[in-house]
N, CA, C and O atoms as a printed pandas DataFrame, in Angstrom:
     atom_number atom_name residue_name chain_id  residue_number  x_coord  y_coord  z_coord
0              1         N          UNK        A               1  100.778  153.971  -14.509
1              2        CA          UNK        A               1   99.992  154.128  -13.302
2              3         C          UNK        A               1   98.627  153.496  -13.516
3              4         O          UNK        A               1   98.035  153.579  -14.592
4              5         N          UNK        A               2   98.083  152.772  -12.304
5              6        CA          UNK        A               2   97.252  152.114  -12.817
6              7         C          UNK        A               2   95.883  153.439  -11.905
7              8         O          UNK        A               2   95.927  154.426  -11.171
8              9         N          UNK        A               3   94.783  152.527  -12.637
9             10        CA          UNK        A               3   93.335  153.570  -12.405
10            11         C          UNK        A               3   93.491  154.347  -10.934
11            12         O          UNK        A               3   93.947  153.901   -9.881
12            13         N          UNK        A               4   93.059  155.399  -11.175
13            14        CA          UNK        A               4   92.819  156.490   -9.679
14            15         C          UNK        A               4   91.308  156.045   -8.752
15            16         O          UNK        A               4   90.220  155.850   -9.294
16            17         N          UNK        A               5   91.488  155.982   -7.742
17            18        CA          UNK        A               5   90.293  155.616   -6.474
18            19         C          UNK        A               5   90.015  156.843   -6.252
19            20         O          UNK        A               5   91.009  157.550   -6.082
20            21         N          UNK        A               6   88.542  157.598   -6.163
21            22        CA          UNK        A               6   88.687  158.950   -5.136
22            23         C          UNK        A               6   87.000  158.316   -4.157
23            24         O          UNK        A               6   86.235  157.354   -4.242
24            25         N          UNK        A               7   87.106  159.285   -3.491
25            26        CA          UNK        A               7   86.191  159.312   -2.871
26            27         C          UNK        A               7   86.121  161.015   -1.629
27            28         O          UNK        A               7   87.024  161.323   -0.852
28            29         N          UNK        A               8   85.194  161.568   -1.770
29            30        CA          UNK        A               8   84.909  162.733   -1.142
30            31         C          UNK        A               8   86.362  163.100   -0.398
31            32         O          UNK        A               8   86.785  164.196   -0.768
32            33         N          UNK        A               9   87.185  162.441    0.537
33            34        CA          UNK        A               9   88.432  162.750    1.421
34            35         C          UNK        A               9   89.932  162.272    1.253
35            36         O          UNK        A               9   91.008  162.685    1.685
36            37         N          UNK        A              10   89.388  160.815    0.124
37            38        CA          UNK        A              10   90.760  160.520   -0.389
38            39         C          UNK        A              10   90.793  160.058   -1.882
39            40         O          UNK        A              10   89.832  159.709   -2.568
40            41         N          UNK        A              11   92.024  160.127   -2.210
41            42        CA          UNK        A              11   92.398  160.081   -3.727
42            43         C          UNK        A              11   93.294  158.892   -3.411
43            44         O          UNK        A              11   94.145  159.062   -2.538
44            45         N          UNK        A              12   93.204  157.662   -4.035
45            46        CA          UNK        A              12   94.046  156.676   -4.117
46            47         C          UNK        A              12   95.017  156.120   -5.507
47            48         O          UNK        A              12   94.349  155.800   -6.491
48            49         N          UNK        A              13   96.436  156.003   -5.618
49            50        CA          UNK        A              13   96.991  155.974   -6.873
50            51         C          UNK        A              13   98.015  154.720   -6.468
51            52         O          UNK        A              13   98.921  154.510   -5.661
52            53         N          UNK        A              14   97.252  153.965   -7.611
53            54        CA          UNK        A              14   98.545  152.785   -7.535
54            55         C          UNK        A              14   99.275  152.394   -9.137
55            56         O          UNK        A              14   98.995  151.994  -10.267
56            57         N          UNK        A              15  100.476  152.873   -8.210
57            58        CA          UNK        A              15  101.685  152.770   -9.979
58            59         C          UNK        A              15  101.989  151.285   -9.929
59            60         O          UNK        A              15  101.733  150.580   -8.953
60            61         N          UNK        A              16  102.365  151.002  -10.678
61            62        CA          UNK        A              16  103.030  149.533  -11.193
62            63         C          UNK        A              16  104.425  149.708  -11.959
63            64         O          UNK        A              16  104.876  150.534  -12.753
64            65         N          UNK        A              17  104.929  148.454  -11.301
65            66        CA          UNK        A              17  106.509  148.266  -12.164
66            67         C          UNK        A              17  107.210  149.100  -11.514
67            68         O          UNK        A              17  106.734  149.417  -10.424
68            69         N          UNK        A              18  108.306  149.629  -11.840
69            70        CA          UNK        A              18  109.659  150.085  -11.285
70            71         C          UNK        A              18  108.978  151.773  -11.549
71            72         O          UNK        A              18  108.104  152.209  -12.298
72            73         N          UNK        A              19  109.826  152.358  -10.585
73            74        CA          UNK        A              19  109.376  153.700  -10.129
74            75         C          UNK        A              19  110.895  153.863  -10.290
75            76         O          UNK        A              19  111.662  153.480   -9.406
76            77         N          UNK        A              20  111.524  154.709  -11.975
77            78        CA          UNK        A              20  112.911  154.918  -12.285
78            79         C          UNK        A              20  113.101  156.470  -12.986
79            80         O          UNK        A              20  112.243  157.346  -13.099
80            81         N          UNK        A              21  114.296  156.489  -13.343
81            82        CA          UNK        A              21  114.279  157.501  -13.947
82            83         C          UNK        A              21  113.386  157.711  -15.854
83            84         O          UNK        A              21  113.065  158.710  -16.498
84            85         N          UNK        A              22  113.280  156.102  -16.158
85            86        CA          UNK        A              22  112.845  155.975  -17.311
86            87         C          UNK        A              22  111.392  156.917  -17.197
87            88         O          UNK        A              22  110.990  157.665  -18.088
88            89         N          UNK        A              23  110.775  156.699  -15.985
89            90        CA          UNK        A              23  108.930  157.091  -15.944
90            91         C          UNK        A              23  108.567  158.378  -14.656
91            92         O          UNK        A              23  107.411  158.708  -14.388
92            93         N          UNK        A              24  109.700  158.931  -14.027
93            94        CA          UNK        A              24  110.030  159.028  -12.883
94            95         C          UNK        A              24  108.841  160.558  -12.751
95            96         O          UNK        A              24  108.047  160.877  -11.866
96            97         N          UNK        A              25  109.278  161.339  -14.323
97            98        CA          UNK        A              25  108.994  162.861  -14.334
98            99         C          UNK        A              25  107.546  161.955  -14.862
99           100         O          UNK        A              25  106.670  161.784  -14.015
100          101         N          UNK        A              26  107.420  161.610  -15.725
101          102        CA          UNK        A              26  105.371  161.275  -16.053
102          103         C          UNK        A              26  104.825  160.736  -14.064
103          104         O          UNK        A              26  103.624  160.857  -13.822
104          105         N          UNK        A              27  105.388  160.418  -13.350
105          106        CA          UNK        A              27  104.960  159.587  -12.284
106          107         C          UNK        A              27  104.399  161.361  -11.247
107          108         O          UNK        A              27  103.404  161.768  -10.647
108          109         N          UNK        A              28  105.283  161.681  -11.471
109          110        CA          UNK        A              28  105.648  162.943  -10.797
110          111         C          UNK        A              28  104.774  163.809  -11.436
111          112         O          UNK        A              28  104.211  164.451  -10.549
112          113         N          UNK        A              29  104.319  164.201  -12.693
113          114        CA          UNK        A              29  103.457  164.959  -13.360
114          115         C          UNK        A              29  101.929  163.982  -12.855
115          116         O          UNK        A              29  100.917  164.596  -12.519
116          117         N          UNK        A              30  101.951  163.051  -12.863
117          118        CA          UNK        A              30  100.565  161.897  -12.621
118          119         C          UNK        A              30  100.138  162.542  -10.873
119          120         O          UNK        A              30   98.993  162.888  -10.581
120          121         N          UNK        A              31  101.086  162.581  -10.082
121          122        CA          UNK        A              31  101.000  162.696   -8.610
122          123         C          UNK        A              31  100.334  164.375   -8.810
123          124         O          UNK        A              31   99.340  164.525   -8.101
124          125         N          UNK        A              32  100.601  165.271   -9.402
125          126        CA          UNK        A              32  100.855  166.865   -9.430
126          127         C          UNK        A              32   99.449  167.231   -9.586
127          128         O          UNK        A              32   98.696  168.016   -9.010
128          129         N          UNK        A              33   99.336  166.359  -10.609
129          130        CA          UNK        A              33   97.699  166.452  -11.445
130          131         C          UNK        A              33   96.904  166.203  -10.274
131          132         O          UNK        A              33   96.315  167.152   -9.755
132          133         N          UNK        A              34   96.799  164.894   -9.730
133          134        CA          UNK        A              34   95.836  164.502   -9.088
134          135         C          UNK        A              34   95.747  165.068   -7.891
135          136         O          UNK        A              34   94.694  164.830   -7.300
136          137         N          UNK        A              35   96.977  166.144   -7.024
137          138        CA          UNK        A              35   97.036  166.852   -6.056
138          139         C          UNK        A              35   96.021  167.907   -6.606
139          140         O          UNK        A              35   94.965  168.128   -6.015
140          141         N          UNK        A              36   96.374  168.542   -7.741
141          142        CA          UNK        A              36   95.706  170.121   -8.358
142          143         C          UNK        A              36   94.033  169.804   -8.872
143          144         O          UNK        A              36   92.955  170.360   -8.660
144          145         N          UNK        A              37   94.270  169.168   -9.286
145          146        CA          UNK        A              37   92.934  168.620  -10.032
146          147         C          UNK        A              37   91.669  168.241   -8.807
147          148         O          UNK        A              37   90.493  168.570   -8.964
148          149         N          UNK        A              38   92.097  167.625   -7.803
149          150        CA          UNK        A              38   91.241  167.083   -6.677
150          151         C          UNK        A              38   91.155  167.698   -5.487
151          152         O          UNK        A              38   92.179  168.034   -4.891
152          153         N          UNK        A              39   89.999  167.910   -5.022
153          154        CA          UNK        A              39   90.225  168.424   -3.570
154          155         C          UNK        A              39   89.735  167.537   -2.810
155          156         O          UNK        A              39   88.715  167.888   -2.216
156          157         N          UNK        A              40   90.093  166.537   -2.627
157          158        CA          UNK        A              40   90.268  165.348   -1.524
158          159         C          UNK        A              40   91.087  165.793   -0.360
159          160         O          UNK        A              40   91.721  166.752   -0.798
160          161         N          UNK        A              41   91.312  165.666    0.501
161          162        CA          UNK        A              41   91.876  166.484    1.544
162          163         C          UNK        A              41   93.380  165.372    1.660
163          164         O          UNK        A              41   94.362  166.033    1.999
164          165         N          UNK        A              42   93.640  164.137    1.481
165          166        CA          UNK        A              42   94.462  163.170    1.341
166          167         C          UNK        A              42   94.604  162.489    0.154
167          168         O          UNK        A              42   93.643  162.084   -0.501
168          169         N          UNK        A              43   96.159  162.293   -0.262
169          170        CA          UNK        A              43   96.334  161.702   -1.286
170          171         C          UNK        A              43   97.288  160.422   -0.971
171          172         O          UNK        A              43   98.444  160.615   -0.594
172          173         N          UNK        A              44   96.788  159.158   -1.131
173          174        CA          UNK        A              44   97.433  157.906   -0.927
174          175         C          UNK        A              44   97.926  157.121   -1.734
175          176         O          UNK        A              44   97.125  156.661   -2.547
176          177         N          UNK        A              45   99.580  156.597   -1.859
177          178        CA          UNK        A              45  100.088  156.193   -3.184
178          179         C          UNK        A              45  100.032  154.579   -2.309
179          180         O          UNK        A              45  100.501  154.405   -1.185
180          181         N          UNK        A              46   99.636  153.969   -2.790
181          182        CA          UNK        A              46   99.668  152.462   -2.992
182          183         C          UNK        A              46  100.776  151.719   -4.019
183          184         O          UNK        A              46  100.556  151.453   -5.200
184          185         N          UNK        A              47  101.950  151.464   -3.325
185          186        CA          UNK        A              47  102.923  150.882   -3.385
186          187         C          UNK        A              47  103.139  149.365   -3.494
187          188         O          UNK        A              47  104.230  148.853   -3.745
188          189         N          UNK        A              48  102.007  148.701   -3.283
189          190        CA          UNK        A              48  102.038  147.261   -3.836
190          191         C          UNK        A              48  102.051  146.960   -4.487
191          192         O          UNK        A              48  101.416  145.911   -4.376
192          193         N          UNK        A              49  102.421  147.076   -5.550
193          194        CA          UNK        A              49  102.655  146.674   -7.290
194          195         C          UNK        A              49  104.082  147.609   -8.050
195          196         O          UNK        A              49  104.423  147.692   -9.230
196          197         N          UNK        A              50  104.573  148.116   -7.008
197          198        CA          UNK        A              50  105.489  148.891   -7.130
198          199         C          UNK        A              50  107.313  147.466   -7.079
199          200         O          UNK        A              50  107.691  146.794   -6.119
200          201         N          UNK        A              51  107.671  147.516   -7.900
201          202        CA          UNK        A              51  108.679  146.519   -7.813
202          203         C          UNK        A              51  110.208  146.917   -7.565
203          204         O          UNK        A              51  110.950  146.344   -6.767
204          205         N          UNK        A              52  110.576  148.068   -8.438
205          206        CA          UNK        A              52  111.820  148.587   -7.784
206          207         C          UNK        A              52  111.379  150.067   -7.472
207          208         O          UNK        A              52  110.239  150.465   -7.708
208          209         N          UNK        A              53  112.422  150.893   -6.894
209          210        CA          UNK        A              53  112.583  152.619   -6.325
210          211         C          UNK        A              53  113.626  152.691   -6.559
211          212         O          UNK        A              53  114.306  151.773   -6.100
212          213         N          UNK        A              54  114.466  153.917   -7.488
213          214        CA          UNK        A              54  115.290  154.350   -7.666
214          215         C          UNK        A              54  115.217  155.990   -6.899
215          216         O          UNK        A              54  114.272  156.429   -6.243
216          217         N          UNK        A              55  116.819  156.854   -7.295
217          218        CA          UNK        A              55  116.150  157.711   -6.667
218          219         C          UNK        A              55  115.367  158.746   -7.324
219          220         O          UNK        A              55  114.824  159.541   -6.556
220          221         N          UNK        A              56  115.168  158.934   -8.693
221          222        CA          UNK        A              56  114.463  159.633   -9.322
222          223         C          UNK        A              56  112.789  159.072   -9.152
223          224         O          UNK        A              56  111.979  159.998   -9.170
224          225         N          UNK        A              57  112.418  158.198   -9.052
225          226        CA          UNK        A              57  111.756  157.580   -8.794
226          227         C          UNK        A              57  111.084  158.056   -7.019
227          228         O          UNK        A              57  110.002  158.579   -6.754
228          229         N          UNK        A              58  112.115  157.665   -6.140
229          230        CA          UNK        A              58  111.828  158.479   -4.892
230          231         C          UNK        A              58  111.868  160.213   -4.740
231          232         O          UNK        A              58  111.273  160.744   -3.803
232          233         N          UNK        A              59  112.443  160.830   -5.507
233          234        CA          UNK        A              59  112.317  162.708   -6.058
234          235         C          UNK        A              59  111.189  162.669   -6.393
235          236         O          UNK        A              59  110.500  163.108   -5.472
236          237         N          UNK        A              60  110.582  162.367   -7.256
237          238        CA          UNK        A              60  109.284  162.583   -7.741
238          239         C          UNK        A              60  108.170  162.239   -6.537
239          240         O          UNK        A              60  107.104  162.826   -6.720
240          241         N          UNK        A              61  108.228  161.248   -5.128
241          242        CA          UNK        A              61  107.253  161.363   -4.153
242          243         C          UNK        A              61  107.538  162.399   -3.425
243          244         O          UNK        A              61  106.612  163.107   -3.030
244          245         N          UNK        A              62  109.116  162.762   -3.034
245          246        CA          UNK        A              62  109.464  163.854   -2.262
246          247         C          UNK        A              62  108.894  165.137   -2.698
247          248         O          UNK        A              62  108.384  165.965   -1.942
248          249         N          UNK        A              63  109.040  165.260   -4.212
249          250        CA          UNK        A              63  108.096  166.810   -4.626
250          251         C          UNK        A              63  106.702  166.695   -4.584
251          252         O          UNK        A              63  106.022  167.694   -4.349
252          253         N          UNK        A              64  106.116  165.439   -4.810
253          254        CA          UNK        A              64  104.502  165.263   -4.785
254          255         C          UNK        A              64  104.468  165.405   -3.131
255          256         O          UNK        A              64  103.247  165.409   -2.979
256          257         N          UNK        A              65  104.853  165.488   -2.195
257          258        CA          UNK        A              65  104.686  165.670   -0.849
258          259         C          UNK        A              65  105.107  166.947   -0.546
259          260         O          UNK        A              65  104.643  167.539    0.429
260          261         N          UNK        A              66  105.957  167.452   -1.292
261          262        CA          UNK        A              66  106.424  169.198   -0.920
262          263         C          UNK        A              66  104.974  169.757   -1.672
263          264         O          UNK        A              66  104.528  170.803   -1.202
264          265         N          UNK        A              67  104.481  169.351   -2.406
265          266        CA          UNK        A              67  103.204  170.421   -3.628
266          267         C          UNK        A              67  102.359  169.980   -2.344
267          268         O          UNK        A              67  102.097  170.960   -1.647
268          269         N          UNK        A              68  101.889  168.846   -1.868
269          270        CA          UNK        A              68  100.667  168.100   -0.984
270          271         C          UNK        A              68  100.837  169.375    0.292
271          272         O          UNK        A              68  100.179  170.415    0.316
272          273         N          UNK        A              69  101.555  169.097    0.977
273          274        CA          UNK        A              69  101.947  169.996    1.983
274          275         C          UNK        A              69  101.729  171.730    1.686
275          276         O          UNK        A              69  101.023  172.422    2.419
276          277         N          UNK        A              70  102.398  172.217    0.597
277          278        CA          UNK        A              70  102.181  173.736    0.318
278          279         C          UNK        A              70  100.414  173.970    0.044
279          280         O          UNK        A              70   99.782  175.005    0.249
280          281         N          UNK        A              71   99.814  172.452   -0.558
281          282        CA          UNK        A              71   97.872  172.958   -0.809
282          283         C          UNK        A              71   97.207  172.609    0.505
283          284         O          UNK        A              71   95.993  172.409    0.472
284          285         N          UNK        A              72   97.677  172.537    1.352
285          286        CA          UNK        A              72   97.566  172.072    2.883
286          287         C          UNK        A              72   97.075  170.229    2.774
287          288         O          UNK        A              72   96.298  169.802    3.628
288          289         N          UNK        A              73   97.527  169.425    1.840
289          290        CA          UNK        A              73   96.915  168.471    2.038
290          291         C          UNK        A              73   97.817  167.658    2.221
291          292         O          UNK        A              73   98.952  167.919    1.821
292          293         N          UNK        A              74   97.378  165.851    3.213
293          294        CA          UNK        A              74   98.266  164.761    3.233
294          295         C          UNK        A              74   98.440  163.890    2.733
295          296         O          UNK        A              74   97.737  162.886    2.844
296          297         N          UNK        A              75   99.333  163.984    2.094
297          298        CA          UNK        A              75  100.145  162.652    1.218
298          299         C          UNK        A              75  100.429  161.414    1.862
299          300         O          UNK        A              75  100.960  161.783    2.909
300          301         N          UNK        A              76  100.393  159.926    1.876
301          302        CA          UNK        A              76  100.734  158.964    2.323
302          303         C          UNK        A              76  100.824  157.797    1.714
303          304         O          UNK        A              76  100.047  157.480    0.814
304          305         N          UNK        A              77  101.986  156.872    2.232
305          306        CA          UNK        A              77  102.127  155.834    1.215
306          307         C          UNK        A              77  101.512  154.802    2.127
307          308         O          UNK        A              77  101.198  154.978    3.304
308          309         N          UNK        A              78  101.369  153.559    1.325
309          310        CA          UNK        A              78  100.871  151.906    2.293
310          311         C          UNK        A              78  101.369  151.160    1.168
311          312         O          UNK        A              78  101.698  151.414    0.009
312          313         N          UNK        A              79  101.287  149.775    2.190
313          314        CA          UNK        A              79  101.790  148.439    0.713
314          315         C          UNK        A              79  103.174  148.539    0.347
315          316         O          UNK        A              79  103.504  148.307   -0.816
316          317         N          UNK        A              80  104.440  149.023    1.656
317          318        CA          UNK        A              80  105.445  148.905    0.909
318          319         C          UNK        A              80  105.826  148.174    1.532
319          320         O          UNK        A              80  105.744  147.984    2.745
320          321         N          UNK        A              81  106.578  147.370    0.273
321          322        CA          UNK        A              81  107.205  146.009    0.423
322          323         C          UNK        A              81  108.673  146.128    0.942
323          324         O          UNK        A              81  109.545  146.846    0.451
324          325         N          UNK        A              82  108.774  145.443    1.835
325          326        CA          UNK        A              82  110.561  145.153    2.427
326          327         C          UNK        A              82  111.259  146.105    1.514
327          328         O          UNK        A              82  111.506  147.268    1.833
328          329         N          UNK        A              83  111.605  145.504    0.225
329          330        CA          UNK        A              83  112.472  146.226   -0.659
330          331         C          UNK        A              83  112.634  147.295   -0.903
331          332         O          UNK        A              83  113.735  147.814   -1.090
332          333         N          UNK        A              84  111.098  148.076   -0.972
333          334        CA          UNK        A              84  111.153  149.134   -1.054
334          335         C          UNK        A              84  111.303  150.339    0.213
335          336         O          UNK        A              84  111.634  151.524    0.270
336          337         N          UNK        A              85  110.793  149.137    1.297
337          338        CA          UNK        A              85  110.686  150.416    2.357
338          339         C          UNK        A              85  112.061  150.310    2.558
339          340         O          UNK        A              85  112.549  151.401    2.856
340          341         N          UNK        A              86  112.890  149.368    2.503
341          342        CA          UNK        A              86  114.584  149.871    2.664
342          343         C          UNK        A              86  115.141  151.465    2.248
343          344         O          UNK        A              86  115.572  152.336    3.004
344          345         N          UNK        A              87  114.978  151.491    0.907
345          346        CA          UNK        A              87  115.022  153.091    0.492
346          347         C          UNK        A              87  114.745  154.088    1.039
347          348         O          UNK        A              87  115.408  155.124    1.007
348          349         N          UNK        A              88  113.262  153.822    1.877
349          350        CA          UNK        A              88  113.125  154.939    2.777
350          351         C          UNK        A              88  113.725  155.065    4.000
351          352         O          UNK        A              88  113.987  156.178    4.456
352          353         N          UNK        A              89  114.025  153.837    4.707
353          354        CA          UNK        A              89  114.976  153.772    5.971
354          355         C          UNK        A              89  116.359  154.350    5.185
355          356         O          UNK        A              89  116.684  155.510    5.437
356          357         N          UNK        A              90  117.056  153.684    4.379
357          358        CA          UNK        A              90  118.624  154.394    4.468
358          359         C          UNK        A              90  118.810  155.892    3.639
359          360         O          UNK        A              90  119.874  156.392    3.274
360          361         N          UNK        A              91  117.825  156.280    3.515
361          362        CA          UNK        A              91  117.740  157.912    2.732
362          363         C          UNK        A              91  117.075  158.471    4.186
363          364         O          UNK        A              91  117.191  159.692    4.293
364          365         N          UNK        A              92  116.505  157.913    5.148
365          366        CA          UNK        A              92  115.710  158.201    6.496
366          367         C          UNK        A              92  114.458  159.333    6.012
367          368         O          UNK        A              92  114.232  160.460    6.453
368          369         N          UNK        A              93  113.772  158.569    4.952
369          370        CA          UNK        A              93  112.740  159.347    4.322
370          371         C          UNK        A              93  111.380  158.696    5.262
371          372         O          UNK        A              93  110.397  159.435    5.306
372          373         N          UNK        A              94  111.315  157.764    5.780
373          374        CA          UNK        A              94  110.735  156.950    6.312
374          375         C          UNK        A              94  110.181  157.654    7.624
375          376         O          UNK        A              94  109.194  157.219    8.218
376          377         N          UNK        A              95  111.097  159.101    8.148
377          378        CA          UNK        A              95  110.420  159.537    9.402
378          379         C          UNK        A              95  109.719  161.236    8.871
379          380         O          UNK        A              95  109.226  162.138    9.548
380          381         N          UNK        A              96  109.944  161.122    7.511
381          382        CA          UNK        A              96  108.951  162.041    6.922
382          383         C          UNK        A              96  107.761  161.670    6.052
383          384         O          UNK        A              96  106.863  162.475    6.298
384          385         N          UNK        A              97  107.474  161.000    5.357
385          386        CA          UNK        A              97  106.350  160.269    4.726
386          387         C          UNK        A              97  105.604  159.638    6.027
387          388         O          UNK        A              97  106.170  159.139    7.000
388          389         N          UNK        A              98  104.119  159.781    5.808
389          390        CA          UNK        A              98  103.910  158.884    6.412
390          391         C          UNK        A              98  103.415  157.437    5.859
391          392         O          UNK        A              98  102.557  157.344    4.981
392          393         N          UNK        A              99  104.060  156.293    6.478
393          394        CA          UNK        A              99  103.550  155.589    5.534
394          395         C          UNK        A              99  103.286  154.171    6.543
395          396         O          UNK        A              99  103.949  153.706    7.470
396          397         N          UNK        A             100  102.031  153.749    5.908
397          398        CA          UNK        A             100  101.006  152.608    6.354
398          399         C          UNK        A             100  101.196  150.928    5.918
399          400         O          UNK        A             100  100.370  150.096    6.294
């Protein structure tokens, strides 16, 4: 995962490389932290440097958005590329994330 952005209302996180089962639970512990740790009221994953999504890979945003949601805060993705936003259309994750 590359460096964290915050600023008073948002927390910005951009991972790199394939989002798999190899890194899926550290990606998922990285997202958890920066939900608990920050009180930014929004947390935004920046997906442009993101190259493949598997589905362990997509589990680990689905629980970082179930934790976001239970601390009352919003999770959102941007920067996804064709490839990836496919995953979210045929899993139809795409009309629960919101994403930019």
């Amino acid at each position: 995962m590359q460096a964290v952005l915050k600023n008073p209302t948002i927390t910005v996180i951009r991972p790199q490389g394939s989002l798999n089962a190899a890194n899926a639970l550290e990606f998922q512990q990285d997202l958890t932290k920066a939900l608990a740790q920050n009180t930014s009221s929004r947390l935004l994953v920046d997906l442009e440097q993101v190259e493949a999504l598997d589905s362990a890979g997509l589990m680990a945003l689905v629980s970082a958005l179930k934790f976001a949601q239970d601390l009352g805060r919003q999770f959102s993705l941007c920067s996804v590329s064709p490839s990836i936003r496919i995953v979210f259309e045929l899993t139809q994750l795409d009309k629960v994330f919101d994403i930019f």
